[in-house]
Short mmCIF file of C-alpha atoms in Angstrom, two decimals:
data_model
loop_
_atom_site.label_atom_id
_atom_site.label_comp_id
_atom_site.label_asym_id
_atom_site.label_seq_id
_atom_site.Cartn_x
_atom_site.Cartn_y
_atom_site.Cartn_z
CA MET A 1 0.00 0.00 0.00
CA GLY A 2 1.21 3.49 -0.83
CA ILE A 3 1.01 6.45 1.55
CA GLU A 4 -2.15 7.69 -0.19
CA GLU A 5 -3.92 4.43 0.67
CA TYR A 6 -3.42 4.55 4.43
CA GLY A 7 -3.29 8.28 5.08
CA GLY A 8 -6.06 10.69 5.85
CA GLY A 9 -6.77 14.25 6.79
CA GLN A 10 -7.26 17.38 4.78
CA GLY A 11 -5.50 19.01 1.88
CA SER A 12 -3.41 22.16 2.24
CA HIS A 13 -6.21 24.77 1.87
CA PRO A 14 -9.54 23.39 3.16
CA ASP A 15 -12.64 25.58 3.25
CA VAL A 16 -13.46 24.06 6.66
CA LEU A 17 -10.34 23.71 8.80
CA VAL A 18 -10.39 20.70 11.13
CA VAL A 19 -8.00 20.68 14.10
CA THR A 20 -7.61 18.66 17.29
CA THR A 21 -6.75 21.75 19.33
CA ASN A 22 -9.01 24.11 21.29
CA ASP A 23 -8.04 27.10 19.15
CA VAL A 24 -6.14 28.05 16.00
CA PRO A 25 -3.03 30.22 16.43
CA GLY A 26 -3.49 33.64 14.80
CA PHE A 27 -7.29 33.30 14.68
CA GLU A 28 -10.10 34.22 17.03
CA ILE A 29 -13.39 32.42 17.49
CA ARG A 30 -16.21 34.68 16.32
CA GLN A 31 -19.07 32.23 16.80
CA VAL A 32 -19.55 28.80 18.36
CA ILE A 33 -22.08 26.85 16.34
CA GLY A 34 -21.95 23.64 18.36
CA GLU A 35 -21.23 19.96 18.10
CA VAL A 36 -21.03 18.34 14.69
CA PHE A 37 -20.36 14.74 13.83
CA GLY A 38 -19.99 12.35 10.94
CA LEU A 39 -20.99 8.75 11.42
CA THR A 40 -20.54 5.61 9.38
CA VAL A 41 -20.95 1.90 10.09
CA ARG A 42 -19.11 -0.68 8.03
CA SER A 43 -19.90 -4.37 8.04
CA ARG A 44 -17.12 -6.89 8.12
CA HIS A 45 -16.32 -8.53 4.80
CA LEU A 46 -16.19 -12.34 5.16
CA GLY A 47 -13.15 -12.64 2.88
CA SER A 48 -11.15 -10.06 4.82
CA GLN A 49 -12.14 -11.67 8.12
CA ILE A 50 -10.86 -15.06 6.95
CA GLY A 51 -7.67 -13.46 5.64
CA ALA A 52 -7.22 -11.58 8.90
CA GLY A 53 -7.70 -14.78 10.86
CA LEU A 54 -5.04 -16.55 8.82
CA LYS A 55 -2.67 -13.57 9.04
CA SER A 56 -3.08 -13.40 12.81
CA MET A 57 -1.58 -16.90 13.04
CA VAL A 58 1.72 -15.74 11.56
CA GLY A 59 1.69 -12.10 12.63
CA GLY A 60 2.03 -8.87 10.71
CA GLU A 61 -0.16 -6.02 9.57
CA LEU A 62 -3.69 -6.77 8.41
CA LYS A 63 -3.44 -4.54 5.35
CA GLY A 64 -6.98 -5.17 4.08
CA LEU A 65 -8.47 -4.22 7.43
CA THR A 66 -6.14 -1.22 7.74
CA LYS A 67 -7.26 0.07 4.34
CA THR A 68 -10.93 -0.43 5.22
CA LEU A 69 -10.55 1.42 8.52
CA VAL A 70 -8.76 4.34 6.82
CA GLN A 71 -11.55 4.58 4.23
CA THR A 72 -14.15 4.46 7.02
CA ARG A 73 -12.43 7.19 9.06
CA ASN A 74 -12.07 9.39 5.99
CA GLN A 75 -15.77 8.97 5.17
CA ALA A 76 -16.76 9.90 8.74
CA MET A 77 -14.51 12.98 8.57
CA GLU A 78 -15.99 14.02 5.20
CA ARG A 79 -19.49 13.80 6.70
CA LEU A 80 -18.41 15.90 9.69
CA VAL A 81 -17.02 18.58 7.34
CA GLU A 82 -20.23 18.53 5.26
CA GLN A 83 -22.32 19.06 8.40
CA ALA A 84 -20.08 21.88 9.64
CA ARG A 85 -20.17 23.60 6.23
CA ALA A 86 -23.98 23.26 6.04
CA ARG A 87 -24.30 24.95 9.44
CA GLY A 88 -22.10 27.90 8.40
CA ALA A 89 -18.83 26.94 10.09
CA ASN A 90 -15.40 27.46 8.63
CA ALA A 91 -13.59 25.39 11.27
CA VAL A 92 -14.04 22.41 13.58
CA LEU A 93 -12.15 22.47 16.86
CA MET A 94 -11.37 19.61 19.25
CA PHE A 95 -11.77 17.02 16.47
CA ARG A 96 -11.81 13.39 17.63
CA PHE A 97 -12.70 9.90 16.43
CA ASP A 98 -14.65 7.30 18.37
CA VAL A 99 -14.65 3.69 17.16
CA THR A 100 -16.92 0.96 18.55
CA ASP A 101 -18.37 -2.39 17.58
CA ALA A 102 -21.88 -2.11 16.19
CA ALA A 103 -24.00 -5.06 17.35
CA ASP A 104 -21.26 -7.57 16.42
CA VAL A 105 -21.89 -7.01 12.70
CA GLY A 106 -19.60 -4.10 11.96
CA THR A 107 -17.61 -1.16 13.16
CA GLU A 108 -19.04 2.26 13.93
CA VAL A 109 -16.76 5.23 13.39
CA CYS A 110 -17.85 8.64 14.61
CA ALA A 111 -15.87 11.80 13.86
CA TYR A 112 -16.89 14.70 16.12
CA GLY A 113 -15.89 18.17 17.18
CA THR A 114 -17.11 21.72 17.77
CA ALA A 115 -18.12 23.76 14.72
CA VAL A 116 -17.06 27.40 14.87
CA VAL A 117 -16.55 30.48 12.78
CA ILE A 118 -13.00 31.79 13.02
CA ALA A 119 -11.36 34.94 11.65
CA PRO A 120 -7.75 36.17 11.58
CA ARG A 121 -6.77 38.19 14.65
CA ALA A 122 -6.65 41.90 13.97
#
């Protein structure tokens, strides 16, 4: 897998900035819009589960599952950004992921944070 297959995050000039921090250096918060999240649930693919089971016997990275989780996280983040944009935000602060099992049939990934409007400090 190349770096583009297991990486994530935003490009260099996003219209909605997403950060894990409480603030953005050089900017002030003009408006707090509130919590936003992006959610997705992925079922487990039988083939990848069998492959993962076999791989776990000999050790090593489960590349198929890694790729699926990256795609799932990126989709959750895209949904979070869409929600923030729709509510008028230009940034999301305190961004986090939460990952849980969903009724033993899949994995739930939730991306969440606080949508805000920021502006450069005068």
